[in-house]
Short mmCIF file of C-alpha atoms and ligand atoms in Angstrom, two decimals:
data_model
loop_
_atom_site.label_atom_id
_atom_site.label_comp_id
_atom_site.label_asym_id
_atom_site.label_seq_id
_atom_site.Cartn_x
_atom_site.Cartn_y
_atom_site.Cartn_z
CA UNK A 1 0.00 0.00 0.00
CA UNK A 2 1.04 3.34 -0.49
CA UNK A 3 0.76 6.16 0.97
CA UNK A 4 -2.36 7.46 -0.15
CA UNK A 5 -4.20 4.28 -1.77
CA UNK A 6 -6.12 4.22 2.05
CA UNK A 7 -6.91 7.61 1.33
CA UNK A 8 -5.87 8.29 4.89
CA UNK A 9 -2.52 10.56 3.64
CA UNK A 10 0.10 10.78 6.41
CA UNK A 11 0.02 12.55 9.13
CA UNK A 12 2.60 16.00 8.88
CA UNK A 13 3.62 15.26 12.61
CA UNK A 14 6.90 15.74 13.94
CA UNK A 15 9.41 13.99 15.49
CA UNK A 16 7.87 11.03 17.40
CA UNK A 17 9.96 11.55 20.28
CA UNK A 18 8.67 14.63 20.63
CA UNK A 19 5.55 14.72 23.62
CA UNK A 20 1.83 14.88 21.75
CA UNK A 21 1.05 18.50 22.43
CA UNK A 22 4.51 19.95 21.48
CA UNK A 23 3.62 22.43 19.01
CA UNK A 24 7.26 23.21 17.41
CA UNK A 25 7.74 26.63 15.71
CA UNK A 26 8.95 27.20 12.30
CA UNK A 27 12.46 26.85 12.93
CA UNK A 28 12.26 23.55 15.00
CA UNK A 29 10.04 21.89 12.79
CA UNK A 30 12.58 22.97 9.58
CA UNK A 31 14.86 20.72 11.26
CA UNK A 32 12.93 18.29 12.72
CA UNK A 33 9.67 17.61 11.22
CA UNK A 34 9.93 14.05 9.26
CA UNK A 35 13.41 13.50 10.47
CA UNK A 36 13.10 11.18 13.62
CA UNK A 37 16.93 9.80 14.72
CA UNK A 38 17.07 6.84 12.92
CA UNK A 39 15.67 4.19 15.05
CA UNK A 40 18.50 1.70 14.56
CA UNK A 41 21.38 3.69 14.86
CA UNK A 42 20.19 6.79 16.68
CA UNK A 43 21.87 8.58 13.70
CA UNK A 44 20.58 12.36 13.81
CA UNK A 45 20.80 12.74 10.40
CA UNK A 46 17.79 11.33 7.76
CA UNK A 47 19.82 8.93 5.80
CA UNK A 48 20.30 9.17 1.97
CA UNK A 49 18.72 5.73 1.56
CA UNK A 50 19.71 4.71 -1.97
CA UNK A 51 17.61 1.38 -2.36
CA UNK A 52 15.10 1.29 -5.37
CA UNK A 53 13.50 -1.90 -3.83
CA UNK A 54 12.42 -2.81 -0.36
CA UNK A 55 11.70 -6.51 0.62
CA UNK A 56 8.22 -7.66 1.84
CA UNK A 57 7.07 -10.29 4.54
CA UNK A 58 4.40 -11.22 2.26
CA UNK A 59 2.93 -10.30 -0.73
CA UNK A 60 1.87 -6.57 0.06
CA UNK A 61 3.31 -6.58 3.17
CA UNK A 62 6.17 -4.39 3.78
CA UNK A 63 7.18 -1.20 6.02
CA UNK A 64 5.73 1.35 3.44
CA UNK A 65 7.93 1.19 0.41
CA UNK A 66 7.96 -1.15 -2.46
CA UNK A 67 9.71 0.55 -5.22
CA UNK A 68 11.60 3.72 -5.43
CA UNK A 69 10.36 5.62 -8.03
CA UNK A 70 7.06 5.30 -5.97
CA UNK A 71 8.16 6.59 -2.66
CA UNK A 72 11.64 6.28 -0.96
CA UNK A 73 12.50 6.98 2.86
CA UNK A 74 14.48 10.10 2.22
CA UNK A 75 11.90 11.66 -0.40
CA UNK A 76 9.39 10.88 2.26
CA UNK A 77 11.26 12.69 5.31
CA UNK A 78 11.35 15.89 2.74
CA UNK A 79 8.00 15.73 1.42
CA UNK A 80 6.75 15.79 5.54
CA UNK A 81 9.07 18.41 6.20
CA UNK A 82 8.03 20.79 3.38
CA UNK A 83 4.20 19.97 3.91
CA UNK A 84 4.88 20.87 7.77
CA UNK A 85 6.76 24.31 7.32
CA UNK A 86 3.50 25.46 4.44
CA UNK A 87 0.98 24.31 7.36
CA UNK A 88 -0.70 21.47 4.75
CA UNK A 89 -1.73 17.65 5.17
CA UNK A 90 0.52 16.38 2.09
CA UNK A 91 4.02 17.28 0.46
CA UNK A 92 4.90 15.63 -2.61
CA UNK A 93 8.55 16.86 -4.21
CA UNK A 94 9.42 16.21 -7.86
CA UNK A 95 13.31 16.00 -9.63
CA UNK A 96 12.40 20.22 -10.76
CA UNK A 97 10.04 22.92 -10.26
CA UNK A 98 8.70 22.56 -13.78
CA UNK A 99 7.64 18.78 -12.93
CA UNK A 100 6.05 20.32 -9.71
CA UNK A 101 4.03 22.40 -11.80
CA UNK A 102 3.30 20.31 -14.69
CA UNK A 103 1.28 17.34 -11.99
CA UNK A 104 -0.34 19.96 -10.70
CA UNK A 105 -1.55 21.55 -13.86
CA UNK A 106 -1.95 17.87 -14.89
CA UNK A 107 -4.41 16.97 -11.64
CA UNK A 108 -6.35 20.10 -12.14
CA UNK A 109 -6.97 20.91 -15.99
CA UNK A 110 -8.37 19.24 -19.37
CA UNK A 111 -8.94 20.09 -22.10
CA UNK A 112 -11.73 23.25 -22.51
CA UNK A 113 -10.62 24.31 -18.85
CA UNK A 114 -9.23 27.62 -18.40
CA UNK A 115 -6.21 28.77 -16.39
CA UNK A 116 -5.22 31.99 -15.42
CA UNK A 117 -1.88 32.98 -14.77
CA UNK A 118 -0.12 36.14 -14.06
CA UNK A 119 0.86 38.97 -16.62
CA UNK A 120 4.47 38.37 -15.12
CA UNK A 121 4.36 34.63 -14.79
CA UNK A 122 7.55 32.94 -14.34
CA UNK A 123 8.81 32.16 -18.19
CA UNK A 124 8.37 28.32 -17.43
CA UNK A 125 5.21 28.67 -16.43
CA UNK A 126 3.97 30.29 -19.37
CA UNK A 127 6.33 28.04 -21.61
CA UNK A 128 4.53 24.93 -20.19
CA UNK A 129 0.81 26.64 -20.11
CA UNK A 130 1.34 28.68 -23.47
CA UNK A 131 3.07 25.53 -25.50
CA UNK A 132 2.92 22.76 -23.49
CA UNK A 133 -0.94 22.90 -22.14
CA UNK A 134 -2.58 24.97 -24.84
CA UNK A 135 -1.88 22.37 -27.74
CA UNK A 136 -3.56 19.86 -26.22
CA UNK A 137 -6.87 22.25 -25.76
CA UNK A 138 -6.35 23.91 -22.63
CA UNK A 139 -7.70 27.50 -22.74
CA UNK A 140 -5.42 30.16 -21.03
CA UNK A 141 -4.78 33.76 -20.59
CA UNK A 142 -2.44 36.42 -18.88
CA UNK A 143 -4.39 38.46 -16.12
CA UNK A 144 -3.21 41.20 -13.80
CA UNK A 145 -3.63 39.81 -10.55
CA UNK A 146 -3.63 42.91 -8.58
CA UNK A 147 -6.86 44.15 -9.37
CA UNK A 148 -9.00 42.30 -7.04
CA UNK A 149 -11.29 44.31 -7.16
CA UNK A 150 -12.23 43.06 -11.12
CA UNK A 151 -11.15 39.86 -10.88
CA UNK A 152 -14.09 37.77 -10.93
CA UNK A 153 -15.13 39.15 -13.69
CA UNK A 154 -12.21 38.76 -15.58
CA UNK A 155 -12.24 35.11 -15.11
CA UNK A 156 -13.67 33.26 -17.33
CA UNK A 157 -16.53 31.46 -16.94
CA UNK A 158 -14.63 28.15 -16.90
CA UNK A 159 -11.62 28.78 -15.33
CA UNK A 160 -10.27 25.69 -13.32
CA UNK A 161 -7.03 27.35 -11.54
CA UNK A 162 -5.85 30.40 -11.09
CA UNK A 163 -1.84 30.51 -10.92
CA UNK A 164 -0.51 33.56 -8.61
CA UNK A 165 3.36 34.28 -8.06
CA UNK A 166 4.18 36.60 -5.61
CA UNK A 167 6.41 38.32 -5.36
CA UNK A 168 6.96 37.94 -9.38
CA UNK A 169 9.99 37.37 -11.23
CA UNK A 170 11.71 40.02 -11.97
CA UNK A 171 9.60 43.03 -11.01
CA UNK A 172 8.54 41.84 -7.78
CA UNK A 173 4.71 42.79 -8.22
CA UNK A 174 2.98 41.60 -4.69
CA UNK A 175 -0.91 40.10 -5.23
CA UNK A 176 -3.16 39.39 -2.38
CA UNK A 177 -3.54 36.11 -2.10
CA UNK A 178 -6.76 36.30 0.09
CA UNK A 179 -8.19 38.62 -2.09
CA UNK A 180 -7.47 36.40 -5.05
CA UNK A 181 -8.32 33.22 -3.65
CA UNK A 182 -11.85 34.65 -2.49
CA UNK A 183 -12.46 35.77 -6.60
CA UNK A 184 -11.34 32.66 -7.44
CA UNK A 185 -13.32 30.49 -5.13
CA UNK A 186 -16.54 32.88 -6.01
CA UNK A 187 -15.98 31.30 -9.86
CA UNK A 188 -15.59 27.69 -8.36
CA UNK A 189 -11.70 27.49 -9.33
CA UNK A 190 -8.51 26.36 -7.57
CA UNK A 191 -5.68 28.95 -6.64
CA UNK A 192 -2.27 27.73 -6.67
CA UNK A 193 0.68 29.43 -5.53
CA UNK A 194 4.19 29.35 -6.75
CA UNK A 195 5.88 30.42 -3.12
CA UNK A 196 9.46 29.76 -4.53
CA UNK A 197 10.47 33.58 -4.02
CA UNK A 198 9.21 34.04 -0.80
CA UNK A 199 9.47 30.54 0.72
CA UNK A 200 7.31 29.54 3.69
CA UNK A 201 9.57 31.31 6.16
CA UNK A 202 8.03 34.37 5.20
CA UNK A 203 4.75 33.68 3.56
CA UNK A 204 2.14 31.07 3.82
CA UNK A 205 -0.09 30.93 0.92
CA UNK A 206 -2.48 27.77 2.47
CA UNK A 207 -3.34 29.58 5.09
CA UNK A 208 -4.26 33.02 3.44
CA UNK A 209 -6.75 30.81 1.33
CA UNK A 210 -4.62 29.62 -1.45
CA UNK A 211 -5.60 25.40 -2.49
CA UNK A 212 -1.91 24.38 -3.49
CA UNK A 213 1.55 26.00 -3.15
CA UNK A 214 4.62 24.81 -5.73
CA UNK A 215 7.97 25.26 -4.97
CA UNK A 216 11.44 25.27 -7.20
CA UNK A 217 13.50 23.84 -4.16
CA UNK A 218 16.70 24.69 -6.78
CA UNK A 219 16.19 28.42 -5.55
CA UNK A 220 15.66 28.86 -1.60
CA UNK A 221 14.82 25.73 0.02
CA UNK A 222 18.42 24.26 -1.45
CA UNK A 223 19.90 27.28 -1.27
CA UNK A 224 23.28 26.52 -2.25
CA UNK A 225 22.99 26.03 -6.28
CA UNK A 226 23.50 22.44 -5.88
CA UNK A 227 20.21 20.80 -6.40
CA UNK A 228 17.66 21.29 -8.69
CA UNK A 229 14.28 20.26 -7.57
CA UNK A 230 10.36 20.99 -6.84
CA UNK A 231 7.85 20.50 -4.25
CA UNK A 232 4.28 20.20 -3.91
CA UNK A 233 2.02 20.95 -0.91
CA UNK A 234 -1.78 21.02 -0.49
CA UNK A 235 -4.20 19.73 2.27
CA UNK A 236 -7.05 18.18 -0.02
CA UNK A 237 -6.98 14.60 0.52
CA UNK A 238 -8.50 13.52 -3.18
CA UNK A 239 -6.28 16.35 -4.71
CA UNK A 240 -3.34 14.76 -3.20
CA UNK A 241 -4.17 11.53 -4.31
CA UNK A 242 -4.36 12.57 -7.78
CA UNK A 243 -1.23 14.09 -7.93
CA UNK A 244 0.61 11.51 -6.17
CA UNK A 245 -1.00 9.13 -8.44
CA UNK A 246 1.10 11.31 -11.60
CA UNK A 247 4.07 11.68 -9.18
CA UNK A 248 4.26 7.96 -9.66
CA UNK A 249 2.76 7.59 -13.11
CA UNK A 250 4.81 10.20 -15.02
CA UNK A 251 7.68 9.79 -12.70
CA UNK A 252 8.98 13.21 -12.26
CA UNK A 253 11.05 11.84 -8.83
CA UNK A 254 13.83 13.82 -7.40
CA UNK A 255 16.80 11.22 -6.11
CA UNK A 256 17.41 10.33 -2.77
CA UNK A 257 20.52 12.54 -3.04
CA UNK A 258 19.14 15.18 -4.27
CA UNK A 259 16.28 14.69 -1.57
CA UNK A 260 18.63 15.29 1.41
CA UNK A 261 20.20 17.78 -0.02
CA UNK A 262 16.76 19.92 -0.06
CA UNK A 263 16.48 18.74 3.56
CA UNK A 264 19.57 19.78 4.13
CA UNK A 265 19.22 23.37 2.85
CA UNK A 266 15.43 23.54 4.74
CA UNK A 267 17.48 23.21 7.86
CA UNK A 268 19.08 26.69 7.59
CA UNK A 269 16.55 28.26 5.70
CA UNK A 270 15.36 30.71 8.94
CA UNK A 271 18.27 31.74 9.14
CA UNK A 272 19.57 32.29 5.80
CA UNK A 273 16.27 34.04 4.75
CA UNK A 274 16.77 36.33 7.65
CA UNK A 275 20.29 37.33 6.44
CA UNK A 276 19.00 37.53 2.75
CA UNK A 277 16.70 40.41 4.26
CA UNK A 278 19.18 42.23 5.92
CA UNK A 279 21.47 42.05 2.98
CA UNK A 280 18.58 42.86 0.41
CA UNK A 281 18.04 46.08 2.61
CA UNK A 282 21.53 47.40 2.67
CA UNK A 283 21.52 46.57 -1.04
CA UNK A 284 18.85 48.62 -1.62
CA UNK A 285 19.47 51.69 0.18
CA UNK A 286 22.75 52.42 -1.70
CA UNK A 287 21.03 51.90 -5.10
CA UNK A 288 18.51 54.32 -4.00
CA UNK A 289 20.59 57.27 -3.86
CA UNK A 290 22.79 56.18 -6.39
CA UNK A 291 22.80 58.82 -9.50
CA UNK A 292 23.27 55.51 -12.11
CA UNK A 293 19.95 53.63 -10.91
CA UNK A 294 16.41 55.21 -12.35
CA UNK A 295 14.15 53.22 -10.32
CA UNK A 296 14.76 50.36 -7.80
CA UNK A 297 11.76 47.79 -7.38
CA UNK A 298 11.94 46.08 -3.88
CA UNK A 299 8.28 45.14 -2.27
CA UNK A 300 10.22 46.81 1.19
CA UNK A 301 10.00 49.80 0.07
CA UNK A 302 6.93 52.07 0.56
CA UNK A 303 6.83 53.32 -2.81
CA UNK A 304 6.76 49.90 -4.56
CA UNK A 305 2.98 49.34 -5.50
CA UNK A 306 2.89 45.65 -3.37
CA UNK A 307 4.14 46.79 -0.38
CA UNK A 308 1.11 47.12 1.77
CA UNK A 309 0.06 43.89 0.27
CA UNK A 310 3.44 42.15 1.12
CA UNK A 311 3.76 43.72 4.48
CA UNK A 312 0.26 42.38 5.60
CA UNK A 313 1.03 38.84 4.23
CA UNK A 314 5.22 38.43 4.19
CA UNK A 315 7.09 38.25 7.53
CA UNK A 316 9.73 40.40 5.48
CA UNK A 317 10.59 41.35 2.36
CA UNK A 318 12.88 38.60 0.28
CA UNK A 319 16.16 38.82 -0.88
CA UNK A 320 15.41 39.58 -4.41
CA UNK A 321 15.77 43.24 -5.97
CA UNK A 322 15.42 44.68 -9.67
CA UNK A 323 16.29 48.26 -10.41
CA UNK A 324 16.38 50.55 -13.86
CA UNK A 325 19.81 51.20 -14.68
CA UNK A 326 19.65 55.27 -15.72
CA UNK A 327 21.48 54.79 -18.35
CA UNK A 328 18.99 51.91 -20.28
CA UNK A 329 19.52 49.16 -21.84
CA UNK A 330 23.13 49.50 -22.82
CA UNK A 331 24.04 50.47 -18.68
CA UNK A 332 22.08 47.28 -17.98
CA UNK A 333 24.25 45.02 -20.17
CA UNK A 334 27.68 46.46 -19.37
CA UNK A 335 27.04 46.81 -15.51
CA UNK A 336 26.13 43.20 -15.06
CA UNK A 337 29.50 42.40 -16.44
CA UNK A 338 31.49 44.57 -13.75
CA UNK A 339 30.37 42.95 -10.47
CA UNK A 340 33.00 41.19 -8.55
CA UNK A 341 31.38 39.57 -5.87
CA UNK A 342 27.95 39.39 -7.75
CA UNK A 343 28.17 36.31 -10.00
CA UNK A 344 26.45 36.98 -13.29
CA UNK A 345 24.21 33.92 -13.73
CA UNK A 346 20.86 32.88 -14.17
CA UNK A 347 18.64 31.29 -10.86
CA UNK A 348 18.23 32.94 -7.71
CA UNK A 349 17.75 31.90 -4.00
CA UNK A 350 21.21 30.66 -3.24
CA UNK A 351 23.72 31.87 -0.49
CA UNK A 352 25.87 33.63 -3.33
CA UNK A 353 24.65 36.93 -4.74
CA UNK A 354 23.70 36.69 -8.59
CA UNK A 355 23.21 39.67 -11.19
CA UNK A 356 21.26 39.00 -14.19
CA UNK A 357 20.17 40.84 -17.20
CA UNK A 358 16.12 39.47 -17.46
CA UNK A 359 15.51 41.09 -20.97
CA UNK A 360 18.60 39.06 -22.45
CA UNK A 361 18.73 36.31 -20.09
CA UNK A 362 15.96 34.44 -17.71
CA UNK A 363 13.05 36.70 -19.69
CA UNK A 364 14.97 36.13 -23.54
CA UNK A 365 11.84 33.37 -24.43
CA UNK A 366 9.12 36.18 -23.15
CA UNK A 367 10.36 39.06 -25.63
CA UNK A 368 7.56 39.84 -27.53
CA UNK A 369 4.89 38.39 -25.44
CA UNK A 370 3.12 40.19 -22.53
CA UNK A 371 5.56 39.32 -20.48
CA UNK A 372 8.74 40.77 -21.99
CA UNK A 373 10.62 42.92 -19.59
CA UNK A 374 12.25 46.12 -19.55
CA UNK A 375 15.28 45.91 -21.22
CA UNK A 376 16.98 48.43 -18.50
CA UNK A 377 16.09 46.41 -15.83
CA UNK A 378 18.94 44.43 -13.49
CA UNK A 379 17.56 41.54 -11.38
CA UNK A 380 19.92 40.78 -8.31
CA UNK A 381 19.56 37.55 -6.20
CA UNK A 382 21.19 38.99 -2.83
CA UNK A 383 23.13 36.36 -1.20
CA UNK A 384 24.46 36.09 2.34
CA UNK A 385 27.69 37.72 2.00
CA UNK A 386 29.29 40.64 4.05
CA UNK A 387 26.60 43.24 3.24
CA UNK A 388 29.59 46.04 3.36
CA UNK A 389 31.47 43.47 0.36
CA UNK A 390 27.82 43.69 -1.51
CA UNK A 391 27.06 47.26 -1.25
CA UNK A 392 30.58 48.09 -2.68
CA UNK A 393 30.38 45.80 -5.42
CA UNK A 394 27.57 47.17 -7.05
CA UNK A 395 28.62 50.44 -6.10
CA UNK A 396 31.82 50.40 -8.23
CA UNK A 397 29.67 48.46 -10.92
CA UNK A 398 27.40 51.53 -10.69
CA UNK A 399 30.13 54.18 -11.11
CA UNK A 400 31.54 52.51 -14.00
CA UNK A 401 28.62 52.91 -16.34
CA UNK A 402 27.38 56.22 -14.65
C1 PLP B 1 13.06 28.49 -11.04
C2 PLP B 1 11.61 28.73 -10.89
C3 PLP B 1 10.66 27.77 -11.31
C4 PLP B 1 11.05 26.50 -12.02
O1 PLP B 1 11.77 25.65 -11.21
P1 PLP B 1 12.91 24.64 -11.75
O2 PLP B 1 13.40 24.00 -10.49
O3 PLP B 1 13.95 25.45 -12.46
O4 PLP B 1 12.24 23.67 -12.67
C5 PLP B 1 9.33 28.05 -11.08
N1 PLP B 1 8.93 29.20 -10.50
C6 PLP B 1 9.81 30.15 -10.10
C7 PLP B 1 9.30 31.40 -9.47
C8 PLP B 1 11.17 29.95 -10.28
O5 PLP B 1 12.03 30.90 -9.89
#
């Protein structure tokens, strides 16, 4: 049996040692939540358990596992971690982010359904719904989620899911998740959540109203550019099922390696978010008053258009800031060659800070769509690096082009 085929799902509980009405806070239950010592040894760390098989007493008989592209020990201690720090009844994780998304969209749409997504989506996520979904007769269309106030009505009539990001990639727009879930819910569709930029340390989209969160564990939950991988979380038992049921079927599975490693990152993520914060702030305040930078777009600030939203529903602000260079497009391109300490690379979420041109880079595929970006825009992943090494690094970048 597997397990959902009882339909009972598992139970998100923590550490067994751990008395019944312990209620562990975010931090403890990073660390601990799935992760028992290892009964045999007493070993405090979930072993990578590399078997693909695992031996019965009898036919269906066994301690949980049968075969590991089904479910695997380690998988299973991250997929109860993860569902425990988003507050749901199920975690499922999947070898990417893009596999996390595709059972979801998978469980929830056929063909003649409509899904909504973002005017900034994430570029996968319109890849997969625009080229991936749509050929196969799945209706779809760009909407800006932070105009609650219209939304229903600019659902359509069958819409199955609504898809919200926030904050978006790269300009960091905030939407109100409770505001969206309640139009959503009003036209009898699903609201899922791609948390990846915010993580669950500072936002929790399940219980603002949202039905699923995804995750791209490559970005935060890792968060040392060592792992790529994706999660799933929801509390809907049937849902679950489902998904699990193309978790299996399709086969999307992260390794066992690659499993621990998430865990391993989740451990520190507290932490590590706080820092990214703190660094993120720093960062921010020199570009402000630096003469080379038009605009900087950071949901912190109280002149970015999301910030009430994202201080009523983030414990803080993220890690990840765009600005304008002043000087356009061509200040853009040669700036984001001069950092030092800022690697320029694609991804985000790690502990070393990344610079990125979107326009030529992460957003090339969207030119030309509605969701091409600025071409003057900079996107910086702040890492956890001496803020002082940080703030001078884009400083000289700065000066160079200004
Ligand atoms: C990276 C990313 C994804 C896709 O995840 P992969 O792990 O690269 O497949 C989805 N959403 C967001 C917001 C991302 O940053």
């Amino acid at each position: 049996m597997t397990k959902y085929e009882d339909g009972a799902g598992f139970d998100p509980a923590f550490d067994p040692g751990f008395d019944p009405g312990f209620d562990p806070g975010f931090e403890t239950r990073a660390i601990h939540a799935g992760q028992p010592a290892d009964p045999r040894t007493g070993a405090v760390v979930t072993p990578i358990s590399l078997a693909t098989t695992f031996q019965q007493s009898a036919v269906g008989e066994h301690a949980g596992f049968e075969y590991g592209r089904t479910g695997s020990p380690t998988r299973q201690a991250l997929e109860e971690c993860i569902a425990s720090l988003e507050g749901g009844a199920h975690g499922l994780a999947f070898a990417s982010g893009m596999a996390a998304e595709d059972a979801v969209l998978r469980a929830l749409v056929a063909p003649g359904d409509h899904v909504v997504i973002p005017t900034d989506a994430y570029g996968g996520t319109y890849r997969l719904v625009s080229q991936v979904l749509a050929p196969t007769g799945v209706e779809w269309s760009a909407v800006d989620l932070t105009a609650p106030n219209d939304l229903t009505r600019s659902l359509p009539e069958n819409t199955r899911v609504v898809w919200v990001e926030t904050p978006t990639n790269p300009t960091l727009t905030c939407v109100d998740i409770a505001a969206v879930a309640a139009a959503a819910h009003e036209r009898g569709a699903l609201v899922v959540v791609d948390n990846t930029f915010a993580t669950p340390y500072l936002q929790q989209p399940l219980a603002l109203g949202a039905d699923v969160v995804v995750h791209s564990s490559t970005k935060y939950l890792g968060g040392h550019s060592d792992v790529v991988g994706g999660a799933v979380v929801l509390t809907d038992d049937d849902l679950a099922a489902k998904i699990a049921y193309l978790q299996n079927a399709v086969g999307a599975v992260p390794s066992p390696f690659d499993c621990y490693l998430v865990l391993r990152g989740i451990k520190t993520l507290a932490v590590r978010m706080d820092r990214h914060c703190e660094n993120a702030r720093a960062v921010v305040a020199m570009l402000e008053a630096h003469s080379g930078v038009a605009n900087v777009l950071y949901p912190g600030l109280a002149t970015h258009p999301g910030h009430e939203v994202a201080q009523r529903q983030m414990r803080d602000f993220g890690g990840m800031v765009s600005f304008m260079a002043a000087g356009g497009e061509a200040a853009a391109v040669a700036l984001v060659a001069k950092t030092r300490v800022f690697a320029l690379a694609e991804s985000l979420g790690a502990v070393e800070s990344l610079i990125e041109h979107p326009a030529r880079m992460t957003h090339a595929s969207a030119a030309d769509s509605p969701l091409a970006v600025d071409p003057a825009l900079v996107r910086l992943s702040v890492g956890i690096e001496t803020a002082a090494d940080l703030v001078a690094d884009l400083r000289q970048a700065l000066d160079a082009v200004t």
